[in-house]
Coordinates of C-alpha atoms in Angstrom, one line a residue:
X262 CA -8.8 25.6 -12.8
X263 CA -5.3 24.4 -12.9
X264 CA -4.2 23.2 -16.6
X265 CA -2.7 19.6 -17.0
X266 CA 0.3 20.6 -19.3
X267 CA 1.6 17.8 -20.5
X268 CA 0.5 14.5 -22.4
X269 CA 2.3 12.3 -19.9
X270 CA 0.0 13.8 -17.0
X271 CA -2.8 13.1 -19.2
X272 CA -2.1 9.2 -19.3
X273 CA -1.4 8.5 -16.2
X274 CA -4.8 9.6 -15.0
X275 CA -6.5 7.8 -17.6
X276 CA -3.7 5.0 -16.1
X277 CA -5.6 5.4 -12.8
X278 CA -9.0 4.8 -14.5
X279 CA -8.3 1.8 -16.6
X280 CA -6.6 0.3 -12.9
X281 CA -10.1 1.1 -11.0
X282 CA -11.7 -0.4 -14.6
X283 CA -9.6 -3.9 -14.2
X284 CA -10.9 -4.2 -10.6
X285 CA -14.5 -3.7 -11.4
X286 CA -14.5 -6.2 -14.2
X287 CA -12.6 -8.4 -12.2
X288 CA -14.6 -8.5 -9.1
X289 CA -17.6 -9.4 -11.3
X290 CA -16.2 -11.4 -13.5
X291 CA -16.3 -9.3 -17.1
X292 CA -13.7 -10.2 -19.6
X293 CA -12.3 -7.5 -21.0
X294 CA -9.5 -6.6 -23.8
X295 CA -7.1 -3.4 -24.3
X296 CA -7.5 -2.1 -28.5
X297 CA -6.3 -0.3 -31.3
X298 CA -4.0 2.2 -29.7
X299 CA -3.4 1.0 -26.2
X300 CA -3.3 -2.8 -27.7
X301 CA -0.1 -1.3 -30.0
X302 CA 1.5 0.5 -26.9
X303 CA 1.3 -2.4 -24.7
X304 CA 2.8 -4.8 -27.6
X305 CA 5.3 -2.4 -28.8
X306 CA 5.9 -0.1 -25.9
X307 CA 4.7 -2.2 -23.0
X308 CA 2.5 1.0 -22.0
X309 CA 1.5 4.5 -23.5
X310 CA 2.1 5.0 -27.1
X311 CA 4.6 7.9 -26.2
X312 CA 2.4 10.6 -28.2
X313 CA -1.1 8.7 -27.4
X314 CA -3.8 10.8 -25.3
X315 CA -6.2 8.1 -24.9
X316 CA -7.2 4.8 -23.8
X317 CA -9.2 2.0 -25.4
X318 CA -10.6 -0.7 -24.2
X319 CA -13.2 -3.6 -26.3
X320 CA -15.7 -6.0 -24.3
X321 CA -17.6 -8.9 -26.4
X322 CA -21.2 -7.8 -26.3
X323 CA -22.3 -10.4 -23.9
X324 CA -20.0 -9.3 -21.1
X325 CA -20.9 -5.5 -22.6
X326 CA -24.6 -5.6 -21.6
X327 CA -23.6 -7.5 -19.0
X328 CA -21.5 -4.4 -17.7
X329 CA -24.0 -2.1 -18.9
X330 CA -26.2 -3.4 -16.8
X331 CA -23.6 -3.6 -13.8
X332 CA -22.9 0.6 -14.5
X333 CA -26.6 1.5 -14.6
X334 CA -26.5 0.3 -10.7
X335 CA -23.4 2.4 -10.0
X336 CA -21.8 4.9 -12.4
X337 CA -18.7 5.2 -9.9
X338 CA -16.9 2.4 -10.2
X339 CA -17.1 2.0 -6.6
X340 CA -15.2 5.0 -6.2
X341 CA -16.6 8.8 -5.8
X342 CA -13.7 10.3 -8.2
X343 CA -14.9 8.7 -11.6
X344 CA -18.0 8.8 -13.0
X345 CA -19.5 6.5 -16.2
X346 CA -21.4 8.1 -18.9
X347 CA -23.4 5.5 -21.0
X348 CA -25.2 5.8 -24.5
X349 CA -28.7 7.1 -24.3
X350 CA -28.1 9.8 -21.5
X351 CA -29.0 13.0 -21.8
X352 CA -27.2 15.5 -24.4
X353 CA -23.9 12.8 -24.4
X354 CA -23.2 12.1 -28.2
X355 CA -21.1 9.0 -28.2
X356 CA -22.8 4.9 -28.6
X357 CA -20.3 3.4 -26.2
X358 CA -19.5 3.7 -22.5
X359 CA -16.9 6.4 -21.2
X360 CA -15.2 6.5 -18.2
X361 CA -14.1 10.1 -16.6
X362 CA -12.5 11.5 -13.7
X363 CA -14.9 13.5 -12.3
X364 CA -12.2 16.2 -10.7
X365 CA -10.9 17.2 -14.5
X366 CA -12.4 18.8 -17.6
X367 CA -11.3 18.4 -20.9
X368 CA -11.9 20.0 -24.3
X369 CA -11.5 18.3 -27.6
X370 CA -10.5 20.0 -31.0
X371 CA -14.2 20.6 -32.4
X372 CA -14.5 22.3 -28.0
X373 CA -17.1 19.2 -26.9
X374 CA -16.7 19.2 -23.0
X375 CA -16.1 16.2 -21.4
X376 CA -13.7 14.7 -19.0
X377 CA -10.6 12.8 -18.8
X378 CA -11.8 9.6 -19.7
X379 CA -11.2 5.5 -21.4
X380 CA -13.0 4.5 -24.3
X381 CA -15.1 1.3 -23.5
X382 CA -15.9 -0.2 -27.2
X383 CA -18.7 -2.9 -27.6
X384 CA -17.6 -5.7 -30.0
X385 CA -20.4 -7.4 -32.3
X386 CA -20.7 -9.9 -34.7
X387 CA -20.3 -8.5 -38.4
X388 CA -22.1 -9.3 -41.7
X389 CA -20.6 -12.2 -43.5
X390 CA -20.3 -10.0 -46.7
X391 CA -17.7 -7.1 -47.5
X392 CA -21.7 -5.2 -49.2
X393 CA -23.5 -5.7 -46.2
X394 CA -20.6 -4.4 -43.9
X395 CA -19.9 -1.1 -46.1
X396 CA -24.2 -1.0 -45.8
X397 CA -24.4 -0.6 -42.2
X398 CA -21.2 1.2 -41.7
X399 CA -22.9 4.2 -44.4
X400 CA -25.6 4.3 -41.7
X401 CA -23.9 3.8 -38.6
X402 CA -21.5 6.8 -39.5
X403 CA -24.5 8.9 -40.6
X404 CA -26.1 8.5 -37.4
X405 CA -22.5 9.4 -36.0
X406 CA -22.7 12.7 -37.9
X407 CA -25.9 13.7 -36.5
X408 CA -25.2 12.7 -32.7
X409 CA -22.1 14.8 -33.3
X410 CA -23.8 17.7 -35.3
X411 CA -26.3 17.9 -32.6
X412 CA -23.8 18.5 -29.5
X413 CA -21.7 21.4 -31.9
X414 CA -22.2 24.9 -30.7
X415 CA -23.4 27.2 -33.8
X416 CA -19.8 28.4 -34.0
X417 CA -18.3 25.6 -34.7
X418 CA -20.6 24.2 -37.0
X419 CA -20.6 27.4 -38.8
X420 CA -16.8 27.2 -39.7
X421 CA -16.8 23.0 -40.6
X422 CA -20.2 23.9 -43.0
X423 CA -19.4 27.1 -44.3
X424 CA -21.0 26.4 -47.3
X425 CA -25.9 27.4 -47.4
X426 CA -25.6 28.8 -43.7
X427 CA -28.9 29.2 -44.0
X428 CA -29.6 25.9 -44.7
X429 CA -26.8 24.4 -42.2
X430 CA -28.4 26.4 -39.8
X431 CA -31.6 25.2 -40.4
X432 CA -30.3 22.0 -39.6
X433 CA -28.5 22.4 -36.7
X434 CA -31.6 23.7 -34.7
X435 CA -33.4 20.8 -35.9
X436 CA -30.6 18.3 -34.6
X437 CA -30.3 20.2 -31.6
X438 CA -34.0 20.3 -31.1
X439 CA -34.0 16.1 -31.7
X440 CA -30.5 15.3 -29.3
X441 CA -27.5 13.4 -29.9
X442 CA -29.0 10.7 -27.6
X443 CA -31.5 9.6 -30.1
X444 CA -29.6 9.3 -32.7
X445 CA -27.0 6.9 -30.2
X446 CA -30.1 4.9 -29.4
X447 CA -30.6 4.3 -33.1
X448 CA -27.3 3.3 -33.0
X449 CA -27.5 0.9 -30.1
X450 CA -30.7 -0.6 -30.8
X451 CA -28.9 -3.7 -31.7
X452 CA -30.3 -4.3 -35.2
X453 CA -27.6 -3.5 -37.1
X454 CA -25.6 -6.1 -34.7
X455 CA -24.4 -9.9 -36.0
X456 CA -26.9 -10.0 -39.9
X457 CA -26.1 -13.5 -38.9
X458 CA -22.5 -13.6 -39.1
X459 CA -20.6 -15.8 -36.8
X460 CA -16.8 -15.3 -38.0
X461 CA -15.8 -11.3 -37.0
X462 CA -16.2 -9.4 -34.6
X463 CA -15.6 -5.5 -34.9
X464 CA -16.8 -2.1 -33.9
X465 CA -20.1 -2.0 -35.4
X466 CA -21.4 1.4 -33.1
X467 CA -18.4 3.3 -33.8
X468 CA -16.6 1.9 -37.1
X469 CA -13.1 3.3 -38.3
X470 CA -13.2 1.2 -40.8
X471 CA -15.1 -1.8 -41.9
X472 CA -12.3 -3.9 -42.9
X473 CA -9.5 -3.1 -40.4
X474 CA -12.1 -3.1 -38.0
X475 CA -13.0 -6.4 -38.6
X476 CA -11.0 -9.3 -36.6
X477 CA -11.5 -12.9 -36.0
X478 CA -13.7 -14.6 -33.5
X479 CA -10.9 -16.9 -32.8
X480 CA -8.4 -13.8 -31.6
X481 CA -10.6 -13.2 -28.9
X482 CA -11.0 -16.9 -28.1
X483 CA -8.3 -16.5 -24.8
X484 CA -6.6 -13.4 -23.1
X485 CA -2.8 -12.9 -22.5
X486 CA -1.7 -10.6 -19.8
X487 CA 0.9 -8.3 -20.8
X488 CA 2.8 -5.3 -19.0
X489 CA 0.7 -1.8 -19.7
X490 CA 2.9 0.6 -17.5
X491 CA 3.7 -0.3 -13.7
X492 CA 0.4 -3.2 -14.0
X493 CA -0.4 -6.1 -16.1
X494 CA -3.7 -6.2 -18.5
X495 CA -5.7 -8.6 -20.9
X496 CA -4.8 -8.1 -24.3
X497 CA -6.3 -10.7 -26.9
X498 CA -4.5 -13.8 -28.0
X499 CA -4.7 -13.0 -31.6
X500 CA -3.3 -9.4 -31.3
X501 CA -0.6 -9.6 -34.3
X502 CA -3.6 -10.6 -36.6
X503 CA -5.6 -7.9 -35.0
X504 CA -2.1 -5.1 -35.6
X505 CA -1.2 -6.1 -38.7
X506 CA -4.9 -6.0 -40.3
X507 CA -5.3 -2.3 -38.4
X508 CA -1.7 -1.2 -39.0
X509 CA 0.6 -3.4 -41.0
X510 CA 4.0 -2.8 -40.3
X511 CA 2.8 -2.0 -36.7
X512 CA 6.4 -2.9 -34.7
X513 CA 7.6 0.5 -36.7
X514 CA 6.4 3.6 -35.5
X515 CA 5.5 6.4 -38.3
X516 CA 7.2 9.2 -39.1
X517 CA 7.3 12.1 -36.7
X518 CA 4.7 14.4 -38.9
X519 CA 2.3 11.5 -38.1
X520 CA 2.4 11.2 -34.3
X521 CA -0.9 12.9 -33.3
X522 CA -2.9 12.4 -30.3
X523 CA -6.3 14.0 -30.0
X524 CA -4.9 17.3 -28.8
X525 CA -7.0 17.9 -26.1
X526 CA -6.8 21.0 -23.4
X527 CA -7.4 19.8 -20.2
X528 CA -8.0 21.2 -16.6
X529 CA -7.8 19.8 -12.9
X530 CA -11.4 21.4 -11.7
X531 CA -11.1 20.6 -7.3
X532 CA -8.8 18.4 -5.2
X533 CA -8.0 15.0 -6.4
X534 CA -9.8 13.1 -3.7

């Protein structure tokens, strides 16, 4: 394997996926929005977030099932170097679509194996109330823990649980036994989705936060095309609501200490076809 040494590297092949990304969802007619991160580099940096390792990416969950649907067909994007990994399959932990380049490996900081990949975030309707919200984020980030428990190697968990190894143990064979993908099916079952609320729209699979995460209706009523790098992509209209509620200040970067990426170690593993 040849190593990918630098973060640079690293965005422009997730660059290359987002570009095969915009074509798909253009040729069948899928509205789509960059977020969090990649939203704030393509307002304030008009591409990468110099020190960002990651891409992100939010589809309203009509067009998300909608692509969902699409992807079951044809995990490739029309395109034999990228694969799509969707919630429910087989030992994958996460309750939202990823897209990887299949010629690349990757390692994150807790060692899951994956891919170079985007982030492709479902966003639902949230609970009218600030309770109900903080309700269903307590169990959407338990079931989070216990996808991601149940995809650790022993090691690992071992030194984040140091505390009744026994115990932890116990635990982590049971998990393992049971798979992340249940627990992500909990998670996408869809009845934690909307509890009737018609005003906000967030990450309800994966939350942050229940509060930043929790934007307008009326941001994502219309798209404006921005630069992102060498190409142009939807970003929705209401994006300084959207920054200012997930980052304040956000036209002034943080101090250096504060400049993290995921850190990941990443390998070329054939030939870029």
């Amino acid at each position: 394997m040849k190593e990918i040494k630098s973060v640079r590297e690293i965005q422009l092949l997730e660059l290359e996926i987002l570009k095969q990304f915009k074509q798909f969802c253009e040729k069948n007619q899928i509205k789509y929005y960059l977020l969090a991160g990649t939203l704030l580099g393509a307002v304030r940096h008009q591409g990468f977030i110099p020190w960002d390792d990651d891409i992100d990416v939010a589809v309203l969950r009509e067009d998300y099932d909608k692509l969902l649907r699409l992807l079951k067909k044809d995990r490739s994007l029309g395109s034999k170097k990228f694969y799509v990994h969707i919630p429910g399959d087989k030992g994958y932990r996460w309750p939202f679509i990823k897209i990887v380049n299949k010629n690349t490996v990757a390692y994150e900081e807790d060692h899951y194996k994956t891919e170079i990949w985007i982030d492709v975030f479902p966003m639902d309707f949230l609970a009218n109330t600030k309770e109900e919200r903080q309700k269903i984020y307590k169990k959407i980030v338990k079931y989070n823990y216990f996808a991601h428990l149940a995809s650790y190697d022993w090691n690992f968990c071992r030194f984040i649980c140091p505390k009744k190894l026994a115990l932890q143990y116990v635990r982590w064979k049971l998990l393992h036994f049971i798979g992340a993908e249940f627990f992500v099916k909990r998670i996408s079952e869809g009845k934690f989705f909307g509890k009737q609320g018609k005003d906000y729209v967030g990450c309800v699979v994966y939350p942050i936060d229940p509060e930043k995460d929790k934007y307008s209706i009326e941001a994502f009523k219309k798209s404006i095309e921005v630069k992102f790098e060498d190409e142009t992509f939807p970003i929705p209209s209401g994006f300084d609501e959207m920054l200012t509620n997930f980052y304040g200040d956000y036209m002034t970067p943080p101090p250096e200490k504060d400049r993290n990426g995921h850190k990941i170690r990443a390998y070329y593993i054939s030939d870029r076809t």
